[in-house]
Each structure stands twice: as structure tokens, then as C-alpha cells.
């Protein structure tokens, strides 16, 4: 019903109009996945809210494969519901490299295989199977050797049925025998995918559940003294483990479970209560689906931590819950995202972060039905090399930090400040007209003239700076659409015109127009 140009371009279409001339999405989905895609679409149509991120494989109009990371959300559209899909390309080389980029650092074991021969594993899976790392595992990629002889025929039939699309993968528990003779229990899910060679393969995700299995064995061995055995075993497990009775109340728990889901005094000096609405919700969905297990990834617990939670139904109607705190992993991911999108010296956005932020701003305005326009200011510090040569690079760095701080403090929260490189900065002003953009550039020029930092050799000696400014506007204007990269080139031309005019000045230029004094 609606696409923007960016989505159309991802799938090989010229623009929105070209895409909407043939709006059937099934032409971009490999035929073997039509059933799954249609099923999801109908489910989302009748659901509510956000349905999460996933990675999909599409076919462009020119026949080339494209990997995208998409999110689906049910929204109101007219008198009914529709599915809002946002997408971004996963584009850093071959599909194998893309999978490695997405999953290589995951703490979840991941393997892609065909005919019981591994095509790819990450380090987590390699460690689970007794190898030092992924490279060492791939020296012997045959995975059939890990399956006990009695289970090999069943395993071969199982993966063949998934590989040929005759059945859907589901989560199940298996025991493997490692090369050193030791056993490992895994909870795994098999899913049919298309590999980068265009042929079907199986994507397996696996969790190490040895501790959980050992705990269950210990419970069975100690059935006579079940209450005492359960309490002790759960207490010793390092991850969060708890047992809920048939009324969905906490019957047993360890300290980590209390930390994630408890409220009160964990030291026993006061009452301890549990906030387990999320677990009761999981239980209700598990019973409704008819399965004996359920899991949820990156759920926020009452403690504010993020955890991967697994639940298994027990014979007596109660459930066993295990949860792994992944908060530090999430913080590392957020930290890496920040490092990838900001300049380490000034804290301003770098070009990658700038383009991503502009894309989000544009999408938000278009979803709200508003015209996308922006003002753009590019500034380059005058004679900056002389500052470094005369006063030292430390003084130059302080100048750059002070300029970035001055720009941020002078602008609104939704204005963007970016260091394009060296001593060149840019400022994007959403919804600003040409007059407003010129006025703000003039104010920024005055503020930068007032900057002073101490010289490297003497704190009594002050170093000041000026800048040359290029100003333009972009977005929807004059019956045409000026993209960000076009606006940057235009502002850059205007800035160099200011340099040629003697520096410490401002020039305004419209796309495909002459410099305006």
C-alpha cells in the first residue's frame, strides 16, 4: 500500500512509483518461503504492536540476492490494520561474511550445514562442540560424527525433511558425543534458509543445556527427598533457575533468580516477593500453543536487566524456568554502536552516524505525512594547520573539541552536529528554511570567533579561530528533491567560495544555482 524510495531501491526498483506499478511483494520472496511469509503476514494483520527484528533473504528485480534486516509492526490503516515494515540492507560482501558479521560474536551457538557437513559455524558453536574456535572446527566439518550411532538414521531423515521443505524445524533436545568421548546436551532449532550459493541449507541455533540436564537427572535420582534436593541443586546453578508450581507461584529459586525477578530483601532479613508477570505470560502462551517449552530473548526483567528466558513444562504441571542475564552483552553492543557512529575526539557524529540519523529523521517525518526539508551548514576552520604548527596538536585538538561543544550547545536537541573529517564540520537543521539557516550560521560564526583555548607552550597565551561557512537547504523544494549528498556537495561549494572570498565569512548556495553573497 506504501513504500518509500529507499525500500524500492533495495529491491531493484527505480523509485516508489516504479515499485507500486507492481505492488505484489511475493515476486521478491523466494518461492520456497511464500507459505511462511503469507502465514506471518496474516498473523501480524490480526495482532497488535511490534513483532521484532528478523533477517530475510529477498530476490531483486535483476535476479540478484539481497539480505535485509527488517522489523514488522501492526499499525492502524484506514478502517483496519496493516503491517508496517522497516528495512535496512545487510551489505558487507558475500552472504557468508554477512552471516559472520551478524552471528560471529553471538553467545548463541550457530551453524549452517548441508548433508550433515558444516558450511559455517561461529566460535560459540565451536566451543560447544569441543573445538578451540570456528577455524579449528571447520578443519573437520562433518557433524554426523557427533551423533550417537543409534540416532544417526533418524537425524538424517530429520534434516533431509527440513532441507527439502517437507517439515518446519522446531526446538528439540539432543545429546552429542564429542571427539574426546564426553557428552554434551543441546537445545537446538533447525531452520531452512538459502545459502549464498543459492541452494537450500539448514541454519541451526544451539544452547548448551548440560547443567540443566544434570540438574534434572539429579532431581530424578533424589526423588525421595525432592524438596531438599531441588532447593540445593537450584542454589548451586550460576544462571537464574526457578520452579513455579501449578498455580504459577514461585516454589523454588536460587539467588540469581531472586536478583532478576525478586523485590525485597534477598538476605533473608525481610520479606521477598516476586514480580513474574512475564513468566506467567510465557506460561499462558506455552499452554495455548500446545508445546511443552517456551523461550523469549532479551526480555527486560523487573530488576531492569535483560535476560534470555527458557521455560519447560514438568510432569506435575509446574514449570522449570532458567534465565541468563545478557545485560553486559547488550551494553557492549550499544557501546560498539556508539563507537561506530561518533567521532572519538569531539563526540560529534561521524559521517556514518550522520547519514543514519538523517535517514531516521526523514522516515519519521514521512510517516507523519509531513514534508521533508532541512537546512545544512558546512564549516571549515580557517588556517587550522597554522594552529597545529604554531601551538601544537594538543591545542588543535582542544580547538576541535571546543568547536563541537559550542555547536551542540547552540543548537536544538534534534539538530545534528557531525565532524566530516579533519577540521570540517556540518550542522543539519530539520525543517529549517533558508532564512533561518542563514541566521543560525551567522550566530554560529560569531560564537566560534569567541572561542579561546590555551596554547600548548603557555597557559597565558590564548589561541582563537575563525571558520568559513557554506549554507544551503535540501529536501523537497522548488519542485525538486535535493538529497543529502547533493546538499553536502552544494554546501561544500559555498564554503570554498567563502574561503576564496577571504575566509571568516558565510556564503549561501541553492542546488544548481550560483553563490549568493
Short mmCIF file of C-alpha atoms in Angstrom, two decimals:
data_model
loop_
_atom_site.label_atom_id
_atom_site.label_comp_id
_atom_site.label_asym_id
_atom_site.label_seq_id
_atom_site.Cartn_x
_atom_site.Cartn_y
_atom_site.Cartn_z
CA UNK A 1 0.00 0.00 0.00
CA UNK A 2 3.00 2.30 0.50
CA UNK A 3 6.78 2.18 0.06
CA UNK A 4 9.42 4.89 0.09
CA UNK A 5 12.20 5.27 -2.48
CA UNK A 6 14.77 3.65 -0.19
CA UNK A 7 12.76 0.42 0.07
CA UNK A 8 12.09 0.45 -3.67
CA UNK A 9 15.82 0.86 -4.41
CA UNK A 10 16.71 -2.06 -2.09
CA UNK A 11 14.63 -4.41 -4.25
CA UNK A 12 15.92 -3.09 -7.56
CA UNK A 13 13.14 -0.65 -8.39
CA UNK A 14 13.84 2.84 -9.69
CA UNK A 15 11.61 4.65 -7.21
CA UNK A 16 8.29 4.44 -5.34
CA UNK A 17 6.20 4.91 -8.49
CA UNK A 18 8.06 2.11 -10.28
CA UNK A 19 7.64 -0.21 -7.28
CA UNK A 20 3.92 0.49 -6.90
CA UNK A 21 3.30 -0.35 -10.55
CA UNK A 22 3.68 -4.00 -9.44
CA UNK A 23 2.97 -3.96 -5.70
CA UNK A 24 2.83 -7.75 -5.15
CA UNK A 25 5.63 -8.48 -2.65
CA UNK A 26 5.68 -12.20 -3.44
CA UNK A 27 7.77 -11.55 -6.57
CA UNK A 28 10.70 -10.64 -4.30
CA UNK A 29 10.34 -13.63 -1.96
CA UNK A 30 11.91 -16.99 -2.96
CA UNK A 31 9.03 -19.38 -3.83
CA UNK A 32 10.01 -21.85 -1.11
CA UNK A 33 9.25 -19.18 1.50
CA UNK A 34 5.90 -17.94 0.15
CA UNK A 35 3.92 -20.05 2.60
CA UNK A 36 5.85 -18.86 5.66
CA UNK A 37 5.71 -15.22 4.55
CA UNK A 38 1.96 -15.33 3.90
CA UNK A 39 1.31 -17.02 7.23
CA UNK A 40 3.28 -14.34 9.10
CA UNK A 41 1.53 -11.52 7.21
CA UNK A 42 -1.94 -12.83 8.16
CA UNK A 43 -0.89 -13.34 11.79
CA UNK A 44 0.52 -9.82 12.05
CA UNK A 45 -2.62 -8.37 10.41
CA UNK A 46 -4.73 -9.59 13.35
CA UNK A 47 -2.10 -8.88 16.03
CA UNK A 48 -1.07 -5.70 17.81
CA UNK A 49 2.18 -3.84 18.32
CA UNK A 50 5.80 -4.60 17.47
CA UNK A 51 6.76 -8.12 16.30
CA UNK A 52 10.54 -7.92 16.45
CA UNK A 53 13.52 -7.87 14.09
CA UNK A 54 14.48 -10.68 11.71
CA UNK A 55 16.85 -11.23 8.82
CA UNK A 56 15.34 -12.15 5.44
CA UNK A 57 16.59 -13.15 2.02
CA UNK A 58 14.92 -11.48 -0.98
CA UNK A 59 15.41 -11.54 -4.76
CA UNK A 60 15.79 -8.17 -6.52
CA UNK A 61 14.16 -7.47 -9.87
CA UNK A 62 17.52 -8.05 -11.57
CA UNK A 63 17.72 -11.53 -10.01
CA UNK A 64 20.44 -10.66 -7.51
CA UNK A 65 20.06 -11.86 -3.90
CA UNK A 66 19.79 -9.26 -1.15
CA UNK A 67 19.90 -9.74 2.62
CA UNK A 68 17.85 -7.32 4.72
CA UNK A 69 17.19 -6.88 8.41
CA UNK A 70 13.52 -5.97 8.88
CA UNK A 71 11.08 -5.24 11.67
CA UNK A 72 7.31 -5.69 11.47
CA UNK A 73 4.72 -3.74 13.45
CA UNK A 74 0.92 -3.78 13.25
CA UNK A 75 -0.49 -0.27 12.77
CA UNK A 76 -3.91 1.22 12.10
CA UNK A 77 -4.51 1.93 8.41
CA UNK A 78 -7.83 3.44 7.44
CA UNK A 79 -10.59 1.35 8.98
CA UNK A 80 -8.45 -1.72 9.57
CA UNK A 81 -4.90 -2.84 10.34
CA UNK A 82 -1.80 -3.02 8.19
CA UNK A 83 1.78 -4.20 8.69
CA UNK A 84 4.48 -1.51 8.84
CA UNK A 85 7.83 -2.95 7.73
CA UNK A 86 11.12 -1.08 8.12
CA UNK A 87 14.21 -2.49 6.44
CA UNK A 88 17.93 -1.96 6.16
CA UNK A 89 20.42 -3.72 3.93
CA UNK A 90 23.00 -6.12 5.31
CA UNK A 91 25.66 -5.29 2.78
CA UNK A 92 29.29 -6.06 3.55
CA UNK A 93 30.34 -8.63 0.99
CA UNK A 94 29.25 -12.21 0.47
CA UNK A 95 26.41 -13.82 2.35
CA UNK A 96 28.88 -15.85 4.35
CA UNK A 97 30.53 -12.62 5.52
CA UNK A 98 27.12 -11.17 6.32
CA UNK A 99 26.17 -14.16 8.43
CA UNK A 100 29.52 -14.00 10.18
CA UNK A 101 29.01 -10.27 10.86
CA UNK A 102 25.55 -10.91 12.33
CA UNK A 103 26.26 -14.05 14.28
CA UNK A 104 30.01 -14.47 14.64
CA UNK A 105 30.21 -12.76 18.04
CA UNK A 106 26.93 -14.21 19.32
CA UNK A 107 26.99 -16.11 22.60
CA UNK A 108 24.43 -18.47 20.99
CA UNK A 109 25.87 -21.38 19.02
CA UNK A 110 25.17 -21.01 15.29
CA UNK A 111 25.86 -23.46 12.45
CA UNK A 112 24.86 -23.58 8.76
CA UNK A 113 25.09 -27.09 7.28
CA UNK A 114 24.03 -29.20 4.33
CA UNK A 115 24.19 -33.00 4.08
CA UNK A 116 25.46 -33.02 7.68
CA UNK A 117 28.56 -31.03 6.62
CA UNK A 118 29.11 -27.62 8.21
CA UNK A 119 29.31 -24.65 5.83
CA UNK A 120 29.72 -22.13 8.65
CA UNK A 121 29.96 -22.10 12.47
CA UNK A 122 30.59 -19.28 14.93
CA UNK A 123 33.01 -19.52 17.84
CA UNK A 124 30.20 -20.19 20.33
CA UNK A 125 29.11 -23.31 18.45
CA UNK A 126 32.73 -24.44 18.03
CA UNK A 127 33.32 -24.14 21.79
CA UNK A 128 30.11 -26.04 22.48
CA UNK A 129 31.38 -28.93 20.33
CA UNK A 130 34.83 -29.03 21.92
CA UNK A 131 36.84 -27.03 19.35
CA UNK A 132 39.10 -24.09 20.20
CA UNK A 133 37.43 -21.77 17.68
CA UNK A 134 35.44 -21.75 14.45
CA UNK A 135 38.52 -22.21 12.26
CA UNK A 136 39.59 -25.30 14.21
CA UNK A 137 36.09 -26.77 13.94
CA UNK A 138 35.97 -26.26 10.17
CA UNK A 139 39.09 -28.41 9.74
CA UNK A 140 36.69 -31.35 10.35
CA UNK A 141 33.27 -30.03 9.23
CA UNK A 142 31.49 -33.40 9.37
CA UNK A 143 28.83 -33.06 12.08
CA UNK A 144 27.41 -36.58 11.71
CA UNK A 145 30.32 -37.89 13.80
CA UNK A 146 28.85 -36.22 16.91
CA UNK A 147 25.53 -38.09 16.69
CA UNK A 148 25.27 -41.41 18.56
CA UNK A 149 25.02 -44.39 16.19
CA UNK A 150 21.51 -45.27 17.33
CA UNK A 151 20.25 -41.77 16.41
CA UNK A 152 22.01 -41.25 13.06
CA UNK A 153 19.28 -42.60 10.76
CA UNK A 154 16.59 -40.52 12.49
CA UNK A 155 18.80 -37.40 12.38
CA UNK A 156 19.49 -37.82 8.65
CA UNK A 157 15.76 -38.12 7.90
CA UNK A 158 15.01 -35.10 10.09
CA UNK A 159 17.47 -32.73 8.37
CA UNK A 160 16.58 -34.05 4.90
CA UNK A 161 12.88 -33.27 5.50
CA UNK A 162 13.72 -29.71 6.60
CA UNK A 163 16.19 -29.22 3.75
CA UNK A 164 13.55 -30.17 1.19
CA UNK A 165 10.85 -28.05 2.84
CA UNK A 166 8.72 -31.06 3.87
CA UNK A 167 8.62 -30.01 7.52
CA UNK A 168 9.30 -26.99 9.69
CA UNK A 169 12.06 -27.04 12.26
CA UNK A 170 11.15 -27.00 15.93
CA UNK A 171 13.12 -26.75 19.13
CA UNK A 172 14.30 -30.11 20.47
CA UNK A 173 16.92 -31.51 22.81
CA UNK A 174 19.74 -33.79 21.64
CA UNK A 175 22.77 -35.46 23.16
CA UNK A 176 26.00 -35.38 21.17
CA UNK A 177 29.24 -37.26 21.74
CA UNK A 178 32.33 -35.08 21.30
CA UNK A 179 35.64 -36.20 19.80
CA UNK A 180 37.11 -36.72 23.29
CA UNK A 181 34.24 -39.06 24.23
CA UNK A 182 32.43 -36.63 26.53
CA UNK A 183 28.72 -35.90 26.10
CA UNK A 184 27.03 -32.57 25.57
CA UNK A 185 23.32 -31.80 25.68
CA UNK A 186 21.98 -29.09 23.38
CA UNK A 187 18.64 -27.40 22.88
CA UNK A 188 18.58 -26.62 19.17
CA UNK A 189 16.33 -25.30 16.41
CA UNK A 190 16.76 -26.16 12.71
CA UNK A 191 15.52 -23.75 10.04
CA UNK A 192 15.66 -23.93 6.24
CA UNK A 193 17.48 -20.99 4.59
CA UNK A 194 19.05 -20.17 1.23
CA UNK A 195 22.85 -20.04 1.40
CA UNK A 196 24.96 -17.63 -0.66
CA UNK A 197 25.31 -20.20 -3.45
CA UNK A 198 21.54 -20.02 -3.97
CA UNK A 199 20.95 -23.56 -2.65
CA UNK A 200 18.99 -24.56 0.44
CA UNK A 201 20.86 -25.15 3.70
CA UNK A 202 19.94 -25.58 7.36
CA UNK A 203 20.55 -22.90 9.98
CA UNK A 204 20.95 -24.47 13.44
CA UNK A 205 20.98 -22.42 16.63
CA UNK A 206 22.02 -24.23 19.80
CA UNK A 207 22.13 -23.64 23.55
CA UNK A 208 24.29 -25.58 25.98
CA UNK A 209 21.90 -27.23 28.47
CA UNK A 210 24.29 -29.64 30.15
CA UNK A 211 23.78 -28.01 33.55
CA UNK A 212 20.02 -28.13 33.13
CA UNK A 213 20.09 -31.81 32.11
CA UNK A 214 22.36 -32.70 35.01
CA UNK A 215 20.05 -30.86 37.33
CA UNK A 216 17.05 -32.81 36.02
CA UNK A 217 18.96 -36.09 36.45
CA UNK A 218 19.85 -35.10 39.99
CA UNK A 219 16.20 -34.38 40.69
CA UNK A 220 15.16 -37.80 39.40
CA UNK A 221 17.85 -39.55 41.45
CA UNK A 222 16.78 -37.68 44.56
CA UNK A 223 13.04 -38.07 44.17
CA UNK A 224 12.68 -39.38 47.71
CA UNK A 225 13.99 -36.12 49.09
CA UNK A 226 12.72 -33.93 46.26
CA UNK A 227 12.15 -30.68 48.16
CA UNK A 228 15.64 -30.61 49.71
CA UNK A 229 17.35 -31.76 46.50
CA UNK A 230 15.62 -29.17 44.32
CA UNK A 231 16.50 -26.33 46.65
CA UNK A 232 20.17 -27.32 46.81
CA UNK A 233 20.64 -28.00 43.09
CA UNK A 234 18.95 -24.77 42.05
CA UNK A 235 21.01 -22.81 44.55
CA UNK A 236 24.27 -24.11 43.02
CA UNK A 237 23.41 -23.28 39.37
CA UNK A 238 25.12 -19.97 38.41
CA UNK A 239 22.37 -18.86 36.00
CA UNK A 240 18.91 -17.89 37.26
CA UNK A 241 16.80 -21.01 37.90
CA UNK A 242 13.39 -21.24 39.47
CA UNK A 243 10.43 -23.61 39.70
CA UNK A 244 6.81 -22.48 39.50
CA UNK A 245 4.06 -24.67 40.92
CA UNK A 246 0.73 -25.48 39.25
CA UNK A 247 -0.70 -22.13 40.45
CA UNK A 248 2.23 -20.31 38.79
CA UNK A 249 3.74 -19.22 42.09
CA UNK A 250 7.49 -19.46 42.79
CA UNK A 251 8.16 -22.68 44.66
CA UNK A 252 11.99 -22.84 44.48
CA UNK A 253 14.61 -20.38 43.29
CA UNK A 254 18.28 -19.55 43.53
CA UNK A 255 19.90 -16.21 44.35
CA UNK A 256 20.30 -15.19 40.70
CA UNK A 257 16.58 -15.80 40.08
CA UNK A 258 15.77 -13.62 43.10
CA UNK A 259 18.06 -10.88 41.75
CA UNK A 260 16.31 -10.82 38.37
CA UNK A 261 12.69 -11.31 39.47
CA UNK A 262 12.60 -10.56 43.20
CA UNK A 263 11.61 -7.46 45.14
CA UNK A 264 12.66 -7.09 48.74
CA UNK A 265 15.49 -8.39 50.91
CA UNK A 266 17.43 -11.26 49.32
CA UNK A 267 19.47 -11.81 52.52
CA UNK A 268 16.52 -13.22 54.40
CA UNK A 269 16.17 -10.30 56.80
CA UNK A 270 12.82 -9.25 55.38
CA UNK A 271 10.02 -10.36 53.07
CA UNK A 272 10.94 -11.30 49.49
CA UNK A 273 8.29 -11.10 46.80
CA UNK A 274 8.48 -11.90 43.09
CA UNK A 275 7.31 -9.96 40.06
CA UNK A 276 6.77 -12.72 37.50
CA UNK A 277 4.04 -11.41 35.19
CA UNK A 278 6.35 -12.00 32.23
CA UNK A 279 6.78 -15.68 33.26
CA UNK A 280 3.04 -16.16 33.70
CA UNK A 281 2.50 -14.65 30.26
CA UNK A 282 5.05 -17.09 28.80
CA UNK A 283 3.27 -19.97 30.54
CA UNK A 284 -0.12 -18.96 29.10
CA UNK A 285 1.29 -18.78 25.55
CA UNK A 286 3.08 -22.11 26.00
CA UNK A 287 -0.11 -23.87 27.10
CA UNK A 288 -2.14 -22.24 24.32
CA UNK A 289 0.36 -23.39 21.67
CA UNK A 290 0.30 -26.94 23.00
CA UNK A 291 4.07 -27.06 23.42
CA UNK A 292 6.00 -28.16 26.47
CA UNK A 293 8.54 -25.37 26.22
CA UNK A 294 8.80 -21.66 25.54
CA UNK A 295 11.57 -19.10 25.26
CA UNK A 296 11.92 -15.35 24.94
CA UNK A 297 15.06 -13.43 24.08
CA UNK A 298 16.28 -10.16 25.57
CA UNK A 299 13.32 -9.71 27.91
CA UNK A 300 13.52 -6.89 30.44
CA UNK A 301 13.17 -8.25 33.97
CA UNK A 302 11.79 -6.32 36.96
CA UNK A 303 15.39 -5.67 38.05
CA UNK A 304 15.99 -3.67 34.84
CA UNK A 305 18.31 -6.34 33.43
CA UNK A 306 17.87 -8.00 30.05
CA UNK A 307 17.71 -11.79 30.04
CA UNK A 308 17.16 -14.73 27.70
CA UNK A 309 14.46 -16.86 29.37
CA UNK A 310 13.60 -20.55 28.79
CA UNK A 311 10.65 -22.41 30.28
CA UNK A 312 9.90 -26.15 30.29
CA UNK A 313 6.70 -27.84 31.43
CA UNK A 314 7.19 -30.55 34.07
CA UNK A 315 5.15 -33.73 34.50
CA UNK A 316 3.32 -32.43 37.57
CA UNK A 317 2.08 -29.32 35.70
CA UNK A 318 4.64 -26.95 37.17
CA UNK A 319 7.39 -25.35 35.13
CA UNK A 320 11.16 -25.06 35.28
CA UNK A 321 12.48 -21.59 34.40
CA UNK A 322 16.06 -20.71 33.53
CA UNK A 323 17.27 -17.20 32.66
CA UNK A 324 20.62 -15.85 31.50
CA UNK A 325 21.47 -12.21 32.23
CA UNK A 326 22.70 -10.67 28.94
CA UNK A 327 22.79 -7.04 30.17
CA UNK A 328 26.55 -6.73 29.76
CA UNK A 329 26.27 -8.11 26.23
CA UNK A 330 23.58 -5.52 25.40
CA UNK A 331 25.73 -2.73 26.87
CA UNK A 332 28.69 -3.85 24.77
CA UNK A 333 26.53 -3.84 21.64
CA UNK A 334 25.28 -0.32 22.45
CA UNK A 335 28.85 0.81 23.14
CA UNK A 336 30.03 -0.60 19.81
CA UNK A 337 27.14 1.13 18.03
CA UNK A 338 28.15 4.43 19.66
CA UNK A 339 31.80 3.96 18.71
CA UNK A 340 30.82 3.18 15.12
CA UNK A 341 28.66 6.32 14.75
CA UNK A 342 30.57 9.05 16.64
CA UNK A 343 33.90 10.82 16.34
CA UNK A 344 36.08 9.76 19.31
CA UNK A 345 37.77 13.18 19.77
CA UNK A 346 34.81 15.56 19.63
CA UNK A 347 31.85 13.32 20.44
CA UNK A 348 30.08 14.61 17.32
CA UNK A 349 28.52 12.20 14.83
CA UNK A 350 30.79 10.78 12.17
CA UNK A 351 29.62 10.53 8.56
CA UNK A 352 28.12 7.06 9.04
CA UNK A 353 26.21 8.11 12.15
CA UNK A 354 25.13 11.33 10.43
CA UNK A 355 23.65 9.56 7.39
CA UNK A 356 21.87 7.04 9.61
CA UNK A 357 20.38 9.77 11.82
CA UNK A 358 19.23 11.81 8.79
CA UNK A 359 17.57 8.70 7.32
CA UNK A 360 15.64 8.12 10.58
CA UNK A 361 14.53 11.78 10.75
CA UNK A 362 13.32 11.63 7.16
CA UNK A 363 11.39 8.41 7.73
CA UNK A 364 9.69 9.82 10.83
CA UNK A 365 8.53 12.96 9.02
CA UNK A 366 7.22 10.98 6.05
CA UNK A 367 5.34 8.58 8.32
CA UNK A 368 3.71 11.62 9.94
CA UNK A 369 2.75 12.92 6.49
CA UNK A 370 4.99 15.98 6.72
CA UNK A 371 7.22 17.49 4.04
CA UNK A 372 10.92 16.63 4.47
CA UNK A 373 13.03 19.80 4.34
CA UNK A 374 16.24 20.72 6.08
CA UNK A 375 18.86 23.43 6.36
CA UNK A 376 22.52 22.47 6.08
CA UNK A 377 25.61 24.34 7.25
CA UNK A 378 29.14 23.17 6.39
CA UNK A 379 32.03 24.94 8.12
CA UNK A 380 35.77 24.55 7.81
CA UNK A 381 38.14 26.10 10.37
CA UNK A 382 40.42 28.76 8.86
CA UNK A 383 44.21 28.33 8.94
CA UNK A 384 43.88 25.31 11.21
CA UNK A 385 47.21 23.90 10.05
CA UNK A 386 48.89 27.04 11.39
CA UNK A 387 47.36 26.35 14.81
CA UNK A 388 48.89 22.86 14.89
CA UNK A 389 52.24 24.05 13.53
CA UNK A 390 52.49 27.07 15.84
CA UNK A 391 50.85 25.94 19.07
CA UNK A 392 50.99 22.12 18.84
CA UNK A 393 48.49 19.38 18.06
CA UNK A 394 47.21 19.40 21.65
CA UNK A 395 45.98 22.95 21.17
CA UNK A 396 44.48 21.95 17.82
CA UNK A 397 42.59 19.07 19.46
CA UNK A 398 41.25 21.41 22.13
CA UNK A 399 40.05 23.79 19.42
CA UNK A 400 38.18 20.93 17.68
CA UNK A 401 36.62 19.78 20.96
CA UNK A 402 35.56 23.35 21.82
CA UNK A 403 34.05 23.93 18.36
CA UNK A 404 31.99 20.71 18.60
CA UNK A 405 30.82 21.62 22.12
CA UNK A 406 29.90 25.15 21.00
CA UNK A 407 27.85 23.80 18.08
CA UNK A 408 25.97 21.31 20.27
CA UNK A 409 25.20 23.89 22.97
CA UNK A 410 23.98 26.45 20.45
CA UNK A 411 21.51 24.12 18.69
CA UNK A 412 18.30 22.26 19.47
CA UNK A 413 18.20 18.63 20.60
CA UNK A 414 17.01 17.38 17.22
CA UNK A 415 19.64 19.34 15.25
CA UNK A 416 22.58 17.17 14.15
CA UNK A 417 26.28 18.03 14.54
CA UNK A 418 28.81 15.97 12.55
CA UNK A 419 32.56 16.05 12.08
CA UNK A 420 33.04 15.34 8.38
CA UNK A 421 36.80 14.97 8.81
CA UNK A 422 39.84 16.98 9.78
CA UNK A 423 38.69 20.48 10.72
CA UNK A 424 35.43 20.31 8.73
CA UNK A 425 32.04 20.12 10.48
CA UNK A 426 28.43 20.09 9.34
CA UNK A 427 25.16 21.02 11.03
CA UNK A 428 21.76 19.75 9.83
CA UNK A 429 18.65 21.70 10.90
CA UNK A 430 15.42 19.70 10.36
CA UNK A 431 12.53 21.77 8.94
CA UNK A 432 14.63 24.98 8.78
CA UNK A 433 14.01 27.48 5.97
CA UNK A 434 16.80 29.22 4.05
CA UNK A 435 16.36 32.40 6.12
CA UNK A 436 16.51 30.51 9.42
CA UNK A 437 19.55 28.51 8.29
CA UNK A 438 21.43 31.70 7.28
CA UNK A 439 20.59 33.33 10.60
CA UNK A 440 21.80 30.33 12.60
CA UNK A 441 25.02 30.13 10.54
CA UNK A 442 25.68 33.81 11.31
CA UNK A 443 25.18 33.14 15.04
CA UNK A 444 27.48 30.09 14.94
CA UNK A 445 30.18 32.15 13.17
CA UNK A 446 30.05 34.75 15.97
CA UNK A 447 30.28 32.07 18.67
CA UNK A 448 33.27 30.38 17.01
CA UNK A 449 35.10 33.73 16.79
CA UNK A 450 34.73 33.96 20.58
CA UNK A 451 36.39 30.57 21.21
CA UNK A 452 39.72 30.70 23.01
CA UNK A 453 41.89 27.84 24.29
CA UNK A 454 45.29 27.93 25.96
CA UNK A 455 48.39 27.31 23.85
CA UNK A 456 50.43 24.18 24.46
CA UNK A 457 53.55 26.12 25.45
CA UNK A 458 51.91 28.71 27.70
CA UNK A 459 48.61 28.78 29.54
CA UNK A 460 48.71 32.59 29.40
CA UNK A 461 48.70 32.59 25.61
CA UNK A 462 45.25 32.14 24.06
CA UNK A 463 44.54 30.52 20.69
CA UNK A 464 41.46 31.61 18.75
CA UNK A 465 39.95 30.52 15.46
CA UNK A 466 37.51 31.53 12.73
CA UNK A 467 35.61 29.45 10.20
CA UNK A 468 34.33 29.70 6.64
CA UNK A 469 30.67 28.72 6.24
CA UNK A 470 28.73 27.21 3.33
CA UNK A 471 24.94 27.26 3.70
CA UNK A 472 22.20 25.53 1.70
CA UNK A 473 18.80 23.88 2.05
CA UNK A 474 17.64 20.46 0.90
CA UNK A 475 14.74 18.06 0.79
CA UNK A 476 11.54 18.93 -1.08
CA UNK A 477 11.86 22.42 -2.56
CA UNK A 478 11.39 24.24 -5.89
CA UNK A 479 9.52 21.29 -7.34
CA UNK A 480 12.54 19.00 -6.95
CA UNK A 481 14.01 16.80 -4.24
CA UNK A 482 17.57 17.55 -3.11
CA UNK A 483 19.13 14.52 -1.43
CA UNK A 484 21.55 14.81 1.49
CA UNK A 485 24.64 14.00 -0.60
CA UNK A 486 23.63 16.66 -3.15
CA UNK A 487 23.10 19.20 -0.38
CA UNK A 488 26.50 18.37 1.11
CA UNK A 489 28.21 18.99 -2.24
CA UNK A 490 26.33 22.29 -2.62
CA UNK A 491 27.22 23.47 0.90
CA UNK A 492 30.81 22.43 0.31
CA UNK A 493 30.95 24.58 -2.86
CA UNK A 494 29.55 27.52 -0.93
CA UNK A 495 32.10 27.00 1.85
CA UNK A 496 35.00 27.06 -0.63
CA UNK A 497 33.52 30.24 -2.10
CA UNK A 498 33.70 31.74 1.40
CA UNK A 499 37.34 30.62 1.60
CA UNK A 500 38.11 32.27 -1.74
CA UNK A 501 36.41 35.46 -0.56
CA UNK A 502 38.89 35.88 2.30
CA UNK A 503 37.69 33.37 4.94
CA UNK A 504 35.73 34.08 8.15
CA UNK A 505 32.56 34.52 6.11
CA UNK A 506 29.31 32.89 5.05
CA UNK A 507 28.11 32.01 1.55
CA UNK A 508 24.67 30.69 0.63
CA UNK A 509 24.06 28.46 -2.37
CA UNK A 510 20.99 26.63 -3.68
CA UNK A 511 21.42 23.34 -5.57
CA UNK A 512 22.11 24.06 -9.29
CA UNK A 513 22.40 27.80 -8.52
CA UNK A 514 25.20 30.33 -8.17
CA UNK A 515 26.82 31.53 -4.95
CA UNK A 516 24.66 34.15 -3.21
CA UNK A 517 26.73 36.84 -1.49
#
